[in-house]
XYZ file of C-alpha atoms in Angstrom:
142
model
C -0.254 0.119 0.298
C 1.102 3.198 -0.928
C 1.912 5.927 1.739
C 2.752 9.302 2.521
C 6.082 10.196 3.728
C 7.111 11.983 6.468
C 8.937 14.167 4.715
C 6.247 15.090 1.714
C 3.974 15.572 5.471
C 6.168 18.265 6.188
C 6.617 19.916 2.854
C 2.571 20.251 2.796
C 2.423 21.911 6.250
C 5.204 24.842 5.185
C 3.570 25.327 2.013
C 0.257 25.412 3.375
C 1.710 27.295 6.362
C 3.381 30.076 3.823
C 0.367 30.435 1.387
C -1.701 31.396 4.304
C 0.724 33.984 5.357
C 1.702 35.103 1.574
C -2.324 35.434 1.576
C -3.368 37.719 4.621
C -4.927 34.562 6.056
C -5.541 34.636 9.845
C -2.971 31.694 11.488
C -3.460 28.451 10.613
C -2.972 24.600 11.771
C -2.326 21.864 9.525
C -2.412 18.436 10.228
C -1.366 15.343 7.962
C -2.945 12.132 8.241
C -1.972 8.720 6.840
C -4.649 6.454 4.775
C -5.840 4.970 8.021
C -6.513 7.628 9.492
C -3.015 8.996 11.875
C -1.349 11.513 12.186
C 2.248 11.612 10.023
C 3.068 15.748 11.322
C 0.629 18.813 12.657
C 1.536 22.047 13.058
C 0.174 25.334 14.664
C 0.459 28.695 13.547
C 1.713 31.836 16.555
C -1.822 32.964 17.281
C -3.390 30.064 16.252
C -5.968 29.066 19.541
C -5.583 26.174 20.998
C -8.145 24.228 20.053
C -8.055 23.694 16.499
C -5.981 20.613 15.968
C -8.761 18.976 17.005
C -10.910 20.685 14.061
C -7.804 20.155 11.284
C -7.659 16.449 13.111
C -11.541 16.293 12.553
C -11.716 17.614 9.203
C -9.164 15.243 7.396
C -9.623 12.438 9.742
C -13.707 12.560 8.159
C -12.133 12.733 4.567
C -9.570 9.835 4.823
C -12.324 7.968 6.523
C -14.734 8.634 4.429
C -12.666 8.749 1.320
C -14.776 11.791 0.476
C -13.361 15.648 0.888
C -14.927 17.782 3.699
C -16.474 19.483 0.683
C -18.766 16.200 -0.223
C -18.986 15.862 3.537
C -20.834 19.085 3.870
C -22.961 18.486 1.448
C -24.273 15.089 2.647
C -24.703 16.653 6.019
C -27.180 18.732 4.459
C -29.111 16.258 2.626
C -28.658 13.415 4.694
C -28.278 14.948 8.482
C -28.603 11.497 10.217
C -26.238 10.177 7.832
C -23.094 12.712 8.834
C -24.574 12.068 12.209
C -24.753 8.406 11.952
C -21.422 8.677 11.032
C -19.617 10.742 13.515
C -21.640 8.446 16.158
C -19.671 5.060 14.618
C -15.982 7.286 14.597
C -16.698 9.171 17.618
C -17.377 12.563 17.079
C -14.207 13.245 15.718
C -15.769 14.012 12.008
C -15.840 17.688 11.199
C -17.913 17.675 7.576
C -16.918 20.815 6.091
C -14.665 21.991 3.714
C -10.490 21.953 4.825
C -10.737 18.615 4.729
C -8.313 16.787 2.179
C -7.436 13.747 0.480
C -4.219 12.908 -0.725
C -3.699 11.443 -4.089
C -0.122 9.942 -4.438
C 0.978 10.045 -8.617
C -0.617 6.742 -9.660
C -4.120 8.180 -8.205
C -3.597 6.005 -4.742
C -5.192 7.503 -1.459
C -2.414 7.780 0.564
C -3.842 9.698 3.320
C -5.615 13.790 4.687
C -4.933 17.103 5.222
C -6.633 18.864 7.669
C -6.390 22.932 7.608
C -8.476 25.157 9.974
C -7.748 29.038 11.080
C -9.292 31.076 8.553
C -12.882 30.458 6.385
C -13.514 26.866 5.548
C -12.522 27.969 1.665
C -9.632 29.836 2.880
C -8.645 26.795 4.585
C -9.044 24.890 1.177
C -6.517 27.334 -0.916
C -3.697 26.956 1.698
C -4.095 22.851 1.947
C -4.296 22.486 -2.054
C -0.764 24.977 -1.962
C 0.265 22.696 0.306
C -0.239 19.533 -1.464
C 0.992 20.857 -4.802
C 4.188 21.657 -3.451
C 5.105 18.538 -2.528
C 4.286 17.021 -6.093
C 0.847 14.922 -5.041
C -2.758 15.942 -5.997
C -5.677 17.012 -3.602
C -9.311 16.252 -3.703
C -11.215 18.971 -1.749
């Protein structure tokens, strides 16, 4: 099974944070999970609130566990709230079904993990996350 390397995870975080700073976003927090939902790397910018790890992790965890990005999870929650409530029950309340949870694929299209970004608007979180993923030479599904 393909997996995301620690080096790639660090690149994603570094470049996502840089994109946020460049665009004047609020302080971001970024987590990278492997395909099994385990943390590979995390960073919280100076000034970001301390609770941001849980939000970033929940965005990424929902993406990788369900195989759908945060935008698709949010649409599903709006259409079938009971489904997302059940999913959150299954996963112990760890799913945050909003944009900013991005699936990560390698050059062959294999799912290798997910990125969760939080701190600014969900749309801006996605912009930063995709910049990091692309900089690492990977593909993101937001």
